[in-house]
Each structure stands twice: as structure tokens, then as C-alpha cells.
mmCIF file with all atom_site columns, C-alpha atoms and ligand atoms in Angstrom:
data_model
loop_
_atom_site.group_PDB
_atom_site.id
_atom_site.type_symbol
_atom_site.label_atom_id
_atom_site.label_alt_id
_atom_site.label_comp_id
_atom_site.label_asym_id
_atom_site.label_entity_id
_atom_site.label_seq_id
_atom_site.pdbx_PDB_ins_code
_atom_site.Cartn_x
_atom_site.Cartn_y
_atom_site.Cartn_z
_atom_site.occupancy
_atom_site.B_iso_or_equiv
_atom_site.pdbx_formal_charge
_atom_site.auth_seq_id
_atom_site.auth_comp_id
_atom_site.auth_asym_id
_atom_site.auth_atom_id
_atom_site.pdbx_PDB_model_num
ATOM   1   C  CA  . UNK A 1 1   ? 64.732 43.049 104.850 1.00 0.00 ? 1430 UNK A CA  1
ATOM   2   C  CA  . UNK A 1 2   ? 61.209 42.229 105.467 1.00 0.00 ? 1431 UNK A CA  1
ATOM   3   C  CA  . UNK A 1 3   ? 58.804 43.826 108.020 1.00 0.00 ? 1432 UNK A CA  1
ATOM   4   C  CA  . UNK A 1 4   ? 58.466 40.593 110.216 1.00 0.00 ? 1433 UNK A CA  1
ATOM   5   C  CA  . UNK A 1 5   ? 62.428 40.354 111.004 1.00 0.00 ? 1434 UNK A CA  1
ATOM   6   C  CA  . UNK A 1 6   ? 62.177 44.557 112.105 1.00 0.00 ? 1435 UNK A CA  1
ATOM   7   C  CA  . UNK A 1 7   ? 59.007 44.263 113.903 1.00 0.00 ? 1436 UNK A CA  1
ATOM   8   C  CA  . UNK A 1 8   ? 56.802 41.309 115.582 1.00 0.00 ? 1437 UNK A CA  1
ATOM   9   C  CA  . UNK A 1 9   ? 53.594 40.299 114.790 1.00 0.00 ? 1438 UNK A CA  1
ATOM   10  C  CA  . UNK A 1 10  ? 52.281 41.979 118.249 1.00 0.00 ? 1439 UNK A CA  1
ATOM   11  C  CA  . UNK A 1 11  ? 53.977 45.646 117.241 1.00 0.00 ? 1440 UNK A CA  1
ATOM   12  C  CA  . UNK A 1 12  ? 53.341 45.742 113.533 1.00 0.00 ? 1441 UNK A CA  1
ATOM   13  C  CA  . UNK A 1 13  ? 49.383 45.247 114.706 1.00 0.00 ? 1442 UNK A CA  1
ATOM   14  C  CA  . UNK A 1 14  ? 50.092 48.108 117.138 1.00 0.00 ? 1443 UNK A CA  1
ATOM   15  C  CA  . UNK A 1 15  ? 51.376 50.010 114.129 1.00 0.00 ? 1444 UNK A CA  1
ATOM   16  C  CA  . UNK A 1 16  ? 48.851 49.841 112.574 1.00 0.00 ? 1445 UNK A CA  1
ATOM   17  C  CA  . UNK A 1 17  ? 45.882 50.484 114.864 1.00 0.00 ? 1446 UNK A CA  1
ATOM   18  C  CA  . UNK A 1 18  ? 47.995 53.661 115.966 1.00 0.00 ? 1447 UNK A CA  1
ATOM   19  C  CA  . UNK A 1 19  ? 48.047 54.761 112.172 1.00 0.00 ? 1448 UNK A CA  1
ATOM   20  C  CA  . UNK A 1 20  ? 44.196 53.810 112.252 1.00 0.00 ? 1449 UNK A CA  1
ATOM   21  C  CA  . UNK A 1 21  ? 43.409 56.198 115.597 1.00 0.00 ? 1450 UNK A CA  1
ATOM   22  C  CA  . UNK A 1 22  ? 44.858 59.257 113.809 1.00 0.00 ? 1451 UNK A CA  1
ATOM   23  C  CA  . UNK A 1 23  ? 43.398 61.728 110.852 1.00 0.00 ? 1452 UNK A CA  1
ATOM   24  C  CA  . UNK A 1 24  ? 47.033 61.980 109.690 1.00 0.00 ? 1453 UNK A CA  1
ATOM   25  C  CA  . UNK A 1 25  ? 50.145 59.467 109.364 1.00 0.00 ? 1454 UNK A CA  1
ATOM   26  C  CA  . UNK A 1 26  ? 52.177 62.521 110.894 1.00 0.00 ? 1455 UNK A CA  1
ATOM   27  C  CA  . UNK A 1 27  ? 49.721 62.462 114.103 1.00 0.00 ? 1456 UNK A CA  1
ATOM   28  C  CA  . UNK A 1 28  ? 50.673 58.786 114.872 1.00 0.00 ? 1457 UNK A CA  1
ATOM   29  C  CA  . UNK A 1 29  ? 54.655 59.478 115.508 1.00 0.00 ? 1458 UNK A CA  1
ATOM   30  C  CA  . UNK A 1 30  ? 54.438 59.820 118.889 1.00 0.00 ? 1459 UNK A CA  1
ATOM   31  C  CA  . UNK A 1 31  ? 52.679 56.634 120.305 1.00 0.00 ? 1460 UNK A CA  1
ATOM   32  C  CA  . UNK A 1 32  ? 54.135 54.430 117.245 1.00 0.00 ? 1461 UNK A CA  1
ATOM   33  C  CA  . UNK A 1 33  ? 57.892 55.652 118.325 1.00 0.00 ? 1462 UNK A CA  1
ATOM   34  C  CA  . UNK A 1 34  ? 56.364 54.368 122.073 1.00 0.00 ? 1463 UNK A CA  1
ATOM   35  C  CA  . UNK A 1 35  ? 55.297 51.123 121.115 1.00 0.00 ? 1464 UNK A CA  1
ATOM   36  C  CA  . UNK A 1 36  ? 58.702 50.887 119.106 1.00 0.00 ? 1465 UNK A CA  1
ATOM   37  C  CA  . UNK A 1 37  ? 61.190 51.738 122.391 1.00 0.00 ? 1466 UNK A CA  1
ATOM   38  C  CA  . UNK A 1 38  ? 58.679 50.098 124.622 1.00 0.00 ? 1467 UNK A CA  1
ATOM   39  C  CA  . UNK A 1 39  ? 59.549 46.249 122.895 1.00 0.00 ? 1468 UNK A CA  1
ATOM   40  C  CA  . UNK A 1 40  ? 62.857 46.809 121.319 1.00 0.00 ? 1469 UNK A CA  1
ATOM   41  C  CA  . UNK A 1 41  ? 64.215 49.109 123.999 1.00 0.00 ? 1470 UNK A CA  1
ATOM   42  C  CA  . UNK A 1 42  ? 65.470 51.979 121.346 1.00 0.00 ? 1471 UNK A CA  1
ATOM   43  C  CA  . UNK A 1 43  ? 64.849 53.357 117.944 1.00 0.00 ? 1472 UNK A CA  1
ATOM   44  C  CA  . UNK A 1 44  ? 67.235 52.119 115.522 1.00 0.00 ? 1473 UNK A CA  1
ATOM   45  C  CA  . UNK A 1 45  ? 67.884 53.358 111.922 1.00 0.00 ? 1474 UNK A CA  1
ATOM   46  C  CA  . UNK A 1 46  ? 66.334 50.232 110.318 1.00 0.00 ? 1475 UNK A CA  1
ATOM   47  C  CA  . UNK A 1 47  ? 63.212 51.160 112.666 1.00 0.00 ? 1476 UNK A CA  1
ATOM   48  C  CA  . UNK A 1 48  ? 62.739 54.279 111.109 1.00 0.00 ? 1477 UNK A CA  1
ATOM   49  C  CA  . UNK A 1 49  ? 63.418 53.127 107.705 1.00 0.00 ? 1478 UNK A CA  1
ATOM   50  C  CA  . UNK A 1 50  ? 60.508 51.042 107.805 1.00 0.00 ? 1479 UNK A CA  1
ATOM   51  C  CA  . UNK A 1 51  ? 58.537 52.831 109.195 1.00 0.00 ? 1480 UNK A CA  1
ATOM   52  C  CA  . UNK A 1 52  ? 59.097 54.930 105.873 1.00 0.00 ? 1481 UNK A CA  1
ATOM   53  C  CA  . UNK A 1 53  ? 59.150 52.102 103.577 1.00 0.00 ? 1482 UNK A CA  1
ATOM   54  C  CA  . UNK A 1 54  ? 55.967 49.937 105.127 1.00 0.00 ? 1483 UNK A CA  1
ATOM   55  C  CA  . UNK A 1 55  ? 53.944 52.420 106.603 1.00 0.00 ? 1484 UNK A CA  1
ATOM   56  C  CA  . UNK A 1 56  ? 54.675 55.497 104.813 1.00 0.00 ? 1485 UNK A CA  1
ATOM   57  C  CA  . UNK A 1 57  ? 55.916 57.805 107.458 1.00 0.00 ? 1486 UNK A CA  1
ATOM   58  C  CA  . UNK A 1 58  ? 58.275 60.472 106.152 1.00 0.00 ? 1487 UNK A CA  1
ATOM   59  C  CA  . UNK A 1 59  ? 61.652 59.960 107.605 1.00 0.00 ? 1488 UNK A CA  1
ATOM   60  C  CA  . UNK A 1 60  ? 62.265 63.554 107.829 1.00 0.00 ? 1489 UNK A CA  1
ATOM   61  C  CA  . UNK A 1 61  ? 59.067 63.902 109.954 1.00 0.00 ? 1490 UNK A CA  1
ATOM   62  C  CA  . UNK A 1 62  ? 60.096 60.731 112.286 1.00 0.00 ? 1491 UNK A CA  1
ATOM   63  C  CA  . UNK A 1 63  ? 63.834 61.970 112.755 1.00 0.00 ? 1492 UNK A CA  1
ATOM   64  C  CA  . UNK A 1 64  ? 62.412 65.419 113.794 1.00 0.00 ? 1493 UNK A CA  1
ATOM   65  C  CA  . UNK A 1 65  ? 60.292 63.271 116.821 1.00 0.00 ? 1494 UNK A CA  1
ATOM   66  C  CA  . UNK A 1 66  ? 63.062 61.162 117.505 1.00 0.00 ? 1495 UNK A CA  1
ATOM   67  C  CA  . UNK A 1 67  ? 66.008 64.076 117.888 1.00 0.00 ? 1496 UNK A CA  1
ATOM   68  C  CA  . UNK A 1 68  ? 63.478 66.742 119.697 1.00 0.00 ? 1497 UNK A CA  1
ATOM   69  C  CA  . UNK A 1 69  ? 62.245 64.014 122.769 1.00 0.00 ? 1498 UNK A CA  1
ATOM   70  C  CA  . UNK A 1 70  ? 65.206 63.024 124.875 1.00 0.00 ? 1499 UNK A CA  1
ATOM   71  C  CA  . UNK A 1 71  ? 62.864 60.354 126.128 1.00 0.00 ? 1500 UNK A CA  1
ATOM   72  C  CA  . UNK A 1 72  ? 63.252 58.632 122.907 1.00 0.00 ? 1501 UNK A CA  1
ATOM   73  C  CA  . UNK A 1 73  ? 66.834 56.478 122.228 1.00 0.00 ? 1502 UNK A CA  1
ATOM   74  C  CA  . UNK A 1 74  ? 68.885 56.100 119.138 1.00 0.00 ? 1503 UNK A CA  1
ATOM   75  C  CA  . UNK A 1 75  ? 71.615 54.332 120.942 1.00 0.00 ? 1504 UNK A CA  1
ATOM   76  C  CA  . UNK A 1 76  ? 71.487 51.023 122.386 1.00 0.00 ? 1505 UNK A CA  1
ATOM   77  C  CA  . UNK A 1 77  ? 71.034 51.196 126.172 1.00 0.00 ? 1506 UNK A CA  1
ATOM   78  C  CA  . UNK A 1 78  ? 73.265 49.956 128.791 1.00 0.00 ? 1507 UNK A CA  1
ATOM   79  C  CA  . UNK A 1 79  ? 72.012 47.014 130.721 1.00 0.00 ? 1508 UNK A CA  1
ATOM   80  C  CA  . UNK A 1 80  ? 70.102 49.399 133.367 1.00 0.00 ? 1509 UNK A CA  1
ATOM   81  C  CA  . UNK A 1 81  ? 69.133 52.404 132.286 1.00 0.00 ? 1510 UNK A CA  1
ATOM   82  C  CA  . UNK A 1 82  ? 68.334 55.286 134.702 1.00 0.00 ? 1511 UNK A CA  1
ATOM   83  C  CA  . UNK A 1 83  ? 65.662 58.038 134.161 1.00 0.00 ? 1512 UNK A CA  1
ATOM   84  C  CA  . UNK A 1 84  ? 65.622 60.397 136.456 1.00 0.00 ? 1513 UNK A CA  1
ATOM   85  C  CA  . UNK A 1 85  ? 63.294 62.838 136.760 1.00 0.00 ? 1514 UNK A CA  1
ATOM   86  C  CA  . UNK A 1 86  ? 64.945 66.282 137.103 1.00 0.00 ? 1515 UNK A CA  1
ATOM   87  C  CA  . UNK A 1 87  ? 61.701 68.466 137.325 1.00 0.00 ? 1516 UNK A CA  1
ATOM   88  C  CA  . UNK A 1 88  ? 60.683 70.768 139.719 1.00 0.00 ? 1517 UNK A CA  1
ATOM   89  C  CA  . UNK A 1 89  ? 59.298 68.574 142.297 1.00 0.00 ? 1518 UNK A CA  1
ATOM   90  C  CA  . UNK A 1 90  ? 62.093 66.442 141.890 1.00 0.00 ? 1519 UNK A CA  1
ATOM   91  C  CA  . UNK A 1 91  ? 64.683 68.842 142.354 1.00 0.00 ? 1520 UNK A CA  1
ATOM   92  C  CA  . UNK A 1 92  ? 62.986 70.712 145.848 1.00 0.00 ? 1521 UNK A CA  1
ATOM   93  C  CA  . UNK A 1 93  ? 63.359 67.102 147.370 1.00 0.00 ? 1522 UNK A CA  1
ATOM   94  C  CA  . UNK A 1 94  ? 66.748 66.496 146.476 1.00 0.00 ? 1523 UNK A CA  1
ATOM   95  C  CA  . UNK A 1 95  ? 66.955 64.991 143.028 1.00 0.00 ? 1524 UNK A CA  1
ATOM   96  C  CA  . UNK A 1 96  ? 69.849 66.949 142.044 1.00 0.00 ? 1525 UNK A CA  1
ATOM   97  C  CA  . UNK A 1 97  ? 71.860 65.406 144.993 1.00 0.00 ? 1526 UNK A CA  1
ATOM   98  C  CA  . UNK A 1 98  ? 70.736 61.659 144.056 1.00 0.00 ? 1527 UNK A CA  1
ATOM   99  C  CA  . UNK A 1 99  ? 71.447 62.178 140.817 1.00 0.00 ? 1528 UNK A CA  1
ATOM   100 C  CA  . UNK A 1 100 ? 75.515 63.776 141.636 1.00 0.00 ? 1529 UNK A CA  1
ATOM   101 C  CA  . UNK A 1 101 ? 75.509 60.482 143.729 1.00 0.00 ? 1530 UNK A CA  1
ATOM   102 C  CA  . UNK A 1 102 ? 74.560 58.012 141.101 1.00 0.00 ? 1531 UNK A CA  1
ATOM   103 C  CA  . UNK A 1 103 ? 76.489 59.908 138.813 1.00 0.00 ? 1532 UNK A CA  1
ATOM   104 C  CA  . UNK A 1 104 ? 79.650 59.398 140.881 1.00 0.00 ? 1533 UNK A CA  1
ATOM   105 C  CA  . UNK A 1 105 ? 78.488 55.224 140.745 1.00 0.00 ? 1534 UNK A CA  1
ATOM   106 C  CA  . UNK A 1 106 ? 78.392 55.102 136.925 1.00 0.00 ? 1535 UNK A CA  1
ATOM   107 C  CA  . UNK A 1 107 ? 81.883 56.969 136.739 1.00 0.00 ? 1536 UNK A CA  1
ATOM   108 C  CA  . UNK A 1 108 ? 83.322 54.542 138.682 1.00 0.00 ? 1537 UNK A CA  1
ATOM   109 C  CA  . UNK A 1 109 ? 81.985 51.982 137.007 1.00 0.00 ? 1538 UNK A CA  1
ATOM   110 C  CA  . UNK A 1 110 ? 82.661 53.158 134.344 1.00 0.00 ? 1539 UNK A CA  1
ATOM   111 C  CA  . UNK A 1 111 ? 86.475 53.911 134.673 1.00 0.00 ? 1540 UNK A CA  1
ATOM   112 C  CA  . UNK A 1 112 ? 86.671 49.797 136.030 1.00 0.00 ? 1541 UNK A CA  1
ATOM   113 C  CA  . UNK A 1 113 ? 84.161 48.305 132.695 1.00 0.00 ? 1542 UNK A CA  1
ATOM   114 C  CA  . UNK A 1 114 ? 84.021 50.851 129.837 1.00 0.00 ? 1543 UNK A CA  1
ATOM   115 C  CA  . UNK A 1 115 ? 81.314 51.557 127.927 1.00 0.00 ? 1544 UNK A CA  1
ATOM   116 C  CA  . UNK A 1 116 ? 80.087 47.661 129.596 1.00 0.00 ? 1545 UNK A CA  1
ATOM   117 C  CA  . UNK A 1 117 ? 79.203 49.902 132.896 1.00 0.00 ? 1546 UNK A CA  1
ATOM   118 C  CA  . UNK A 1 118 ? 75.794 48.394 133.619 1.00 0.00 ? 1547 UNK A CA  1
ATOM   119 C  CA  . UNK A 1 119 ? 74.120 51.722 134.504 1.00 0.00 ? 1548 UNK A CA  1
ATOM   120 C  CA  . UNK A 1 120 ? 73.609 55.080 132.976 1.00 0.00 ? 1549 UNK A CA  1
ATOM   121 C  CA  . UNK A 1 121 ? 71.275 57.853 133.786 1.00 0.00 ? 1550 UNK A CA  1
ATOM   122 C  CA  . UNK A 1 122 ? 69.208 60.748 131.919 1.00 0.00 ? 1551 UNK A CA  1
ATOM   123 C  CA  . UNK A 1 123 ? 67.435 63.240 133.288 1.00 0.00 ? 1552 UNK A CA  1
ATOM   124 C  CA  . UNK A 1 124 ? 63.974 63.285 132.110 1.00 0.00 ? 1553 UNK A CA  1
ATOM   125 C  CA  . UNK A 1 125 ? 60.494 65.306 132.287 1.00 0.00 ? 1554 UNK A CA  1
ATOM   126 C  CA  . UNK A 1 126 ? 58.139 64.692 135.358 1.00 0.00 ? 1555 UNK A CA  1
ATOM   127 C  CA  . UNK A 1 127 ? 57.221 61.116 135.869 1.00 0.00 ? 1556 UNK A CA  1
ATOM   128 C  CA  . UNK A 1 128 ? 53.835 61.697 136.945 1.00 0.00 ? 1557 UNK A CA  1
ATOM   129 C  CA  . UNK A 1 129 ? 54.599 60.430 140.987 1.00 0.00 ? 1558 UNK A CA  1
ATOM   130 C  CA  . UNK A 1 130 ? 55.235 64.400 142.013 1.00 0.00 ? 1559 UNK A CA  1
ATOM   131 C  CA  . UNK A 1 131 ? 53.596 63.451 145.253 1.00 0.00 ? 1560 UNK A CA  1
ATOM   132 C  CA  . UNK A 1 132 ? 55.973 60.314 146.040 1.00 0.00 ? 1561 UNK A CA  1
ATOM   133 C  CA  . UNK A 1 133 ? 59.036 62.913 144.732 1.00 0.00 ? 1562 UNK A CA  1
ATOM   134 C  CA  . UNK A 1 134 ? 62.154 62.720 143.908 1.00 0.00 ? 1563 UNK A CA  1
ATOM   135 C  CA  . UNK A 1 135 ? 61.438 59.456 141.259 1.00 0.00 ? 1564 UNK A CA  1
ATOM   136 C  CA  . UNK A 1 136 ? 63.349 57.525 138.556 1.00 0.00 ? 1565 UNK A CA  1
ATOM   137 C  CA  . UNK A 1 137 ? 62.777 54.478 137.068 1.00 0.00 ? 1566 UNK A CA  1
ATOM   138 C  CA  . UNK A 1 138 ? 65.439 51.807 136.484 1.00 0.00 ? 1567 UNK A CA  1
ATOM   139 C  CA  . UNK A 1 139 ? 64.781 49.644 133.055 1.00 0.00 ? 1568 UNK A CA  1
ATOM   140 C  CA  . UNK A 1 140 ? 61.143 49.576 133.475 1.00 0.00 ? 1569 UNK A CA  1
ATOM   141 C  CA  . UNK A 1 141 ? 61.006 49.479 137.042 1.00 0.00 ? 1570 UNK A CA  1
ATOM   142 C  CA  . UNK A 1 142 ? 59.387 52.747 138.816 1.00 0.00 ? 1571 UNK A CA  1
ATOM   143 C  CA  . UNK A 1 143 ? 61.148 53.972 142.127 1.00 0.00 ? 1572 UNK A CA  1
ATOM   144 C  CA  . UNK A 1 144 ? 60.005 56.399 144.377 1.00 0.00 ? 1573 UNK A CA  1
ATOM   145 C  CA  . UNK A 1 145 ? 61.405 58.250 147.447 1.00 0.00 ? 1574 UNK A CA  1
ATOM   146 C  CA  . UNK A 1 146 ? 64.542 58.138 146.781 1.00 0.00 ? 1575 UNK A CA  1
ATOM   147 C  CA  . UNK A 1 147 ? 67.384 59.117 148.264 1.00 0.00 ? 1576 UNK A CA  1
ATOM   148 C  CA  . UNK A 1 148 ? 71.036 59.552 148.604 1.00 0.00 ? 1577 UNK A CA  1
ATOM   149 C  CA  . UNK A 1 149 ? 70.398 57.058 151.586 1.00 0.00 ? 1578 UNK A CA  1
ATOM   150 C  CA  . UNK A 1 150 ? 68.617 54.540 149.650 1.00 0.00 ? 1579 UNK A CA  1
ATOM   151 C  CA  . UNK A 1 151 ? 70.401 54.620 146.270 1.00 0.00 ? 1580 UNK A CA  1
ATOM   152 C  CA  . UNK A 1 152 ? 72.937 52.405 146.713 1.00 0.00 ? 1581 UNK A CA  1
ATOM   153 C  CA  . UNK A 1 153 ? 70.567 49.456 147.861 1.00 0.00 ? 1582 UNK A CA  1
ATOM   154 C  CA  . UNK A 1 154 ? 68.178 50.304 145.014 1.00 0.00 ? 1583 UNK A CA  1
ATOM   155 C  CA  . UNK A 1 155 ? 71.337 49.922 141.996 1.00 0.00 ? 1584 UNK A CA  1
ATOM   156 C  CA  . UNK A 1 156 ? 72.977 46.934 143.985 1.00 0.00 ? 1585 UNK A CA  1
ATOM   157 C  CA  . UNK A 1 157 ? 69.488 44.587 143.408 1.00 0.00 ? 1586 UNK A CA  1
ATOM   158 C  CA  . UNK A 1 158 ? 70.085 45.574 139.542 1.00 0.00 ? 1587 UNK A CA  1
ATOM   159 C  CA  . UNK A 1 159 ? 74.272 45.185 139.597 1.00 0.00 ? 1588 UNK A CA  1
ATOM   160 C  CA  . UNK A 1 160 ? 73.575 41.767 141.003 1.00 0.00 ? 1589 UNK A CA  1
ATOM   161 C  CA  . UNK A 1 161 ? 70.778 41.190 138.178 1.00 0.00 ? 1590 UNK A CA  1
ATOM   162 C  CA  . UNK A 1 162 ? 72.716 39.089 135.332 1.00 0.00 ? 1591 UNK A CA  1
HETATM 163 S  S1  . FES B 2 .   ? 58.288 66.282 139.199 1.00 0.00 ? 2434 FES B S1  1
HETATM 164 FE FE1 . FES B 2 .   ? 59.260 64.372 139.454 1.00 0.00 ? 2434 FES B FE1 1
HETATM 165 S  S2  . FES B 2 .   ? 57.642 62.946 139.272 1.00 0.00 ? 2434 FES B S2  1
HETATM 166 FE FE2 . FES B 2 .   ? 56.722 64.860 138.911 1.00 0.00 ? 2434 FES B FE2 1
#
């Protein structure tokens, strides 16, 4: 399958001028597998294939980036992803309680739509918003201050997104 049906125009430039800003090919994983999950949403096996087969990045060397960062996907997301961030900030203002509660959400949704629940949630490393703690961002969408009081009207904008 050719590049241009794996990767637009716009990426495959990005690609490149990422292989460009680093001394080696190896250097370049992180901010290529970026631009990847940034457009296409998650890292697919055809992704890294061509990223071997075009660009010349061992696969060994990408699969070793891709398995060690949680913050990178190999499975399709649900139509909402949640990442939450469960750092230490986070956590002394109450993450861990948002999180149980939007954890009891997806379940139900879960046990009513399957694996078509809209919503699912990771934890993930500080967001860089300490100071407007506990954060998560929905899709793309930062949040901040939030709470098990404010939860529920935060997912139900995105449940009644179609
Ligand atoms: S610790 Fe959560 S945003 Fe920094």
C-alpha cells in the first residue's frame, strides 16, 4: 500500500522535517509517533510498518516507544476518550475520587452498549495545569477543576455530541 493512503500529504511533510531536526532516525520516535496519534487518533500496525518501510525506522526500535508510553494507543479509541491525570497534584485535590466516579459512568455504560460505550479513561502523567489541579482532557479538549460535582455536566456535553 502506498505512503499517501497511510499518511497525508500534511503528516508525511511532518515526517520528514522531524527526521530532518534529529542527528539520528532513532531520536525522531517520539515527536513522529505524536504527529502520528495527533491526526489519526492511534498508532496502528500499518503505521509502524511504514514508518519502517518509507522512512527507515526500525520496527523493533518504534514498538519499544510505542509499548513503554501509555500515552501512546495501539487500539482504536472509543468515541471520547478520557485522560486523566493521576499525578501527584492531581491526586491531593481529589483525582482519585473523580476518576472512581467516572469510572462507575463508563461501567454503566458499558454494561447498557458494550465495547460502543462512548467514554473510556486512562490515567496519565501530569498535564502541565498542576496549578488549575485535578485535570483531564476529553478527546482533545483540556478540562480543569474538576470535580466529582462537575463531572457529570462535563461527560453529558460529549454523550450528547453525535
Ligand atoms: S499533576 Fe495533574 S496537571 Fe500536573
Amino acid at each position: 500500500m502506498s505512503v499517501d493512503n497511510i499518511f497525508s500529504s500534511a503528516l508525511q511533510t511532518k515526517i520528514k522535517s522531524e527526521l530532518a531536526r534529529y542527528e539520528t532516525k532513532r531520536s525522531s520516535i517520539l515527536p513522529i509517533l505524536h504527529a502520528i496519534q495527533d491526526e489519526l487518533d492511534w498508532v496502528q500496525d500499518s503505521h509502524v510498518d511504514t514508518l519502517e518501510s518509507v522512512y527507515g525506522l526500525s520496527r523493533v526500535h518504534v514498538k519499544e516507544v510505542l509499548t513503554f508510553y501509555k500515552a501512546y494507543r495501539q487500539e482504536k479509541p472509543r468515541k471520547h476518550p478520557i485522560q486523566f491525570c493521576d499525578n501527584i497534584v492531581c491526586c491531593m485535590m481529589g483525582a482519585k475520587d473523580v476518576m472512581k466516579k467516572i469510572e462507575g459512568h463508563i461501567k454503566k455504560l458499558e454494561a447498557k452498549h458494550g465495547e460502543n460505550a462512548p467514554f473510556e479513561m486512562i490515567g496519565v502523567p501530569c498535564l502541565g495545569v498542576c496549578d488549575q489541579a485535578p485535570a483531564m482532557l476529553v478527546n482533545k479538549d483540556r478540562h480543569h477543576k474538576v470535580t466529582v460535582d462537575n463531572v457529570d455536566q462535563i461527560l453529558e456535553k460529549y454523550a450528547s455530541l453525535k
